[in-house]
Short mmCIF file of C-alpha atoms in Angstrom, two decimals:
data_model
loop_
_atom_site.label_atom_id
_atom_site.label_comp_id
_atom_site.label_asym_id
_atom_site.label_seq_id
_atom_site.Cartn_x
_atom_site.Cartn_y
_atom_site.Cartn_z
CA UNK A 1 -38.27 25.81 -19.15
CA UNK A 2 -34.80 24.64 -17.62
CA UNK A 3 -33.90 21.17 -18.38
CA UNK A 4 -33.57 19.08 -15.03
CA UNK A 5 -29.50 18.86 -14.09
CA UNK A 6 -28.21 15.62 -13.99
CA UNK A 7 -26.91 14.09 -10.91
CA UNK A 8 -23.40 15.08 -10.46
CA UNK A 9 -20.90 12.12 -10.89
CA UNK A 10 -18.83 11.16 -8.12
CA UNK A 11 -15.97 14.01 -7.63
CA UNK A 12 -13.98 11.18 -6.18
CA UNK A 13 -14.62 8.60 -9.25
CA UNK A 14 -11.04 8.90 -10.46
CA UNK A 15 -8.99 9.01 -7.13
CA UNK A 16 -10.83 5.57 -6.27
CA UNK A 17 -9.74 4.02 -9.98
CA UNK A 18 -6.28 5.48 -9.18
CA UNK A 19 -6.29 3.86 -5.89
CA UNK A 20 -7.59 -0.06 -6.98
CA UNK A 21 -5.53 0.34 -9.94
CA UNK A 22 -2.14 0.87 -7.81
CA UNK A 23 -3.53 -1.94 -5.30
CA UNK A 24 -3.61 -4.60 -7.91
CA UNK A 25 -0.47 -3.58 -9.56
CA UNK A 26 1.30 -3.98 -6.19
CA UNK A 27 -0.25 -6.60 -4.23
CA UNK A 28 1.74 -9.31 -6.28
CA UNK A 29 4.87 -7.16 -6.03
CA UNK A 30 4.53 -7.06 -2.46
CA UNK A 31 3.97 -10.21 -1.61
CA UNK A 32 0.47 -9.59 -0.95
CA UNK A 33 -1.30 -11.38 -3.74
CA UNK A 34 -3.37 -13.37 -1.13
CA UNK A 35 -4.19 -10.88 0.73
CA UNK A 36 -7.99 -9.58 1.17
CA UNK A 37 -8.01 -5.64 1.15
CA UNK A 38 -11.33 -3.68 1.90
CA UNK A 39 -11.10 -0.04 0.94
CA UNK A 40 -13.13 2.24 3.11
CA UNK A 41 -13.68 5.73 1.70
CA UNK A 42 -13.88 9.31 3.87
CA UNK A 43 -14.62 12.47 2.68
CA UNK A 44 -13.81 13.41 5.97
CA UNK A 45 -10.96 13.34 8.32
CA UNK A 46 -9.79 9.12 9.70
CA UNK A 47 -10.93 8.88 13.11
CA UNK A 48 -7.69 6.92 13.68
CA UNK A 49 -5.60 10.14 12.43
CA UNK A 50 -7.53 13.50 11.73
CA UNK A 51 -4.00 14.11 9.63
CA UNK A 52 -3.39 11.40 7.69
CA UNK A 53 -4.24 10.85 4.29
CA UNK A 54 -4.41 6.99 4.96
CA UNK A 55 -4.13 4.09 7.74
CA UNK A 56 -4.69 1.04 7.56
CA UNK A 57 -5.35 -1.77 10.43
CA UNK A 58 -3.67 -5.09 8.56
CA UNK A 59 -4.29 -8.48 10.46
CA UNK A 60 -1.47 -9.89 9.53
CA UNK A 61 -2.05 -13.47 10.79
CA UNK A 62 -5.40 -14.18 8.65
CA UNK A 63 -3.85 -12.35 5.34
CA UNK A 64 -6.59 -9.25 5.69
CA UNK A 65 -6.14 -5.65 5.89
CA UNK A 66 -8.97 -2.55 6.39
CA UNK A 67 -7.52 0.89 4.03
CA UNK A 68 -8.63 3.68 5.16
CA UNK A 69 -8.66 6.26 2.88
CA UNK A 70 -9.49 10.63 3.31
CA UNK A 71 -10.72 11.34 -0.37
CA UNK A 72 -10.26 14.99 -0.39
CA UNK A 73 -6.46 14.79 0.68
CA UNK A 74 -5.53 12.08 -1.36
CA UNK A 75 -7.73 13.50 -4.67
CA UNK A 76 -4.80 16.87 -3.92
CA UNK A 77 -1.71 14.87 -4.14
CA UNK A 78 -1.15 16.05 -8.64
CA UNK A 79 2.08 14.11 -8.09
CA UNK A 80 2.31 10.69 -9.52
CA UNK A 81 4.65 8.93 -7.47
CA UNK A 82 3.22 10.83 -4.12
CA UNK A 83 0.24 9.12 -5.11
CA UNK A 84 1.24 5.85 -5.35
CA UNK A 85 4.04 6.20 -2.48
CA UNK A 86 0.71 6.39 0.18
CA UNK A 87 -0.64 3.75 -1.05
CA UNK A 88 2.15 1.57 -0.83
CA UNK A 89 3.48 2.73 2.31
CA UNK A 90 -0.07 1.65 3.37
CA UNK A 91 0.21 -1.51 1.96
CA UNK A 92 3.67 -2.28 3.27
CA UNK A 93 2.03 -1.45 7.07
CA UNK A 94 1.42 -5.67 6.33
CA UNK A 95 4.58 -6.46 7.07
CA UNK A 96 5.53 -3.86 9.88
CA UNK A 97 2.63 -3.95 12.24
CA UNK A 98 3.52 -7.78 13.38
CA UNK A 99 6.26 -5.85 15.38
CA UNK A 100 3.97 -2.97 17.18
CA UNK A 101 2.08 -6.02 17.89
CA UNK A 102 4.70 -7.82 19.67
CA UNK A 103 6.15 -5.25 21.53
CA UNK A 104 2.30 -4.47 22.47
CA UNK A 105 1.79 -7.91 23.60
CA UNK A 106 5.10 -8.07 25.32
CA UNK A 107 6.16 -11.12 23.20
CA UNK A 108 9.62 -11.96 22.21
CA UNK A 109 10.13 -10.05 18.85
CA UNK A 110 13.02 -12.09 17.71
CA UNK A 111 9.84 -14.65 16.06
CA UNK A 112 8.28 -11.73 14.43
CA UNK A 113 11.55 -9.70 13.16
CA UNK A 114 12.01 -13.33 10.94
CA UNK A 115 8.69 -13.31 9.54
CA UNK A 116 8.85 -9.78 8.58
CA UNK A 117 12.72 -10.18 7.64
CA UNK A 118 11.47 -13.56 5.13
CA UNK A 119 8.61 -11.81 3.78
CA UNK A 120 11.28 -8.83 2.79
CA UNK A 121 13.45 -11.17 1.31
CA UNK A 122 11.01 -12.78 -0.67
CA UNK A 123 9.43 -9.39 -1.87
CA UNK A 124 13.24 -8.60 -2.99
CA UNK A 125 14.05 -11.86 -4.76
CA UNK A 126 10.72 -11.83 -6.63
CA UNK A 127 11.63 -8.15 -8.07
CA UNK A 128 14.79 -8.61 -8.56
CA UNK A 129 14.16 -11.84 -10.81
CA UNK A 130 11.36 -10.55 -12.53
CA UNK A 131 13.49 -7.75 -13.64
CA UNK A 132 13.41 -7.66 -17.54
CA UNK A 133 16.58 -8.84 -19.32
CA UNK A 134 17.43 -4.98 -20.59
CA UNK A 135 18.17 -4.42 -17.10
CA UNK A 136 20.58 -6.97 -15.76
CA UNK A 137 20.06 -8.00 -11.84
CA UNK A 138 23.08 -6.19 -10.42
CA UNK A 139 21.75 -2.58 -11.96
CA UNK A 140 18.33 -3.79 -10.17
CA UNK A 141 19.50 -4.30 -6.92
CA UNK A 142 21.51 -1.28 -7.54
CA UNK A 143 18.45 0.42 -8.03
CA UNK A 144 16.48 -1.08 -5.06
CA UNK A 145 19.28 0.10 -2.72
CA UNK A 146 18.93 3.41 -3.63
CA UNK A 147 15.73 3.82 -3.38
CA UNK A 148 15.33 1.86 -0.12
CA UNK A 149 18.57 4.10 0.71
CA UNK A 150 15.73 7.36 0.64
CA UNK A 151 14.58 5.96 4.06
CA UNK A 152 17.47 5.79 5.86
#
């Protein structure tokens, strides 16, 4: 007599660990420590973007932001930092979708641009002074310019 197979795990189980695990290491580095983030997980294309990997739909003024995440496509990225580049270009959507709202909205985006400018600036001091002594600030911004120089 065959023994009865046990229920199959989650395929997905470490791609979701990978995934909070980047979140909470980067929501204080972003700035976005106080932010509420829901995850919601497909196994099948984003309705927003049959394509994408991920979206998300931040509302910036109460703090809050919906991830959207495609499981298969983001369980085939073996790359580290391709990995954890979506999900913080995802995350960073919190500080560029104020100005797709404005120019939706037809409102003056001068307000906006300084908010998302001061956030920036913030985000940049914080890593910058938080840098660890072996490292001295000037090689850190170095550093940041560069790799905000990839970009460009």
């Amino acid at each position: 007599m065959k023994k009865p197979r046990p229920v199959s795990p989650d395929p997905y189980k470490r791609t979701k660990e990978r995934v909070n695990r980047i979140i909470k290491q980067w929501k204080p580095r972003l700035g976005l420590h106080n932010w509420w983030i829901r995850i919601e997980w497909f196994e099948g294309s984003l309705e927003l973007d049959a394509s994408a990997i991920a979206t998300c739909e931040p509302a910036w003024q109460y703090n809050e932001m919906r991830l959207r995440i495609c499981l298969p496509k983001m369980a085939a990225i073996q790359e580290p930092q391709a990995f954890e580049e979506v999900i913080i270009h995802e995350l960073l959507h919190a500080y560029t979708i104020p100005v797709l709202d404005a120019d939706k909205n037809g409102d003056d985006g001068k307000l906006i641009m300084e908010w998302v400018t001061s956030s920036l600036t913030r985000i940049v001091y914080d890593l910058v002074e938080n840098t660890d002594h072996q490292t001295s600030k000037r090689d850190a911004l170095k550093e940041l310019g560069q790799e905000l120089g990839r970009f460009n």
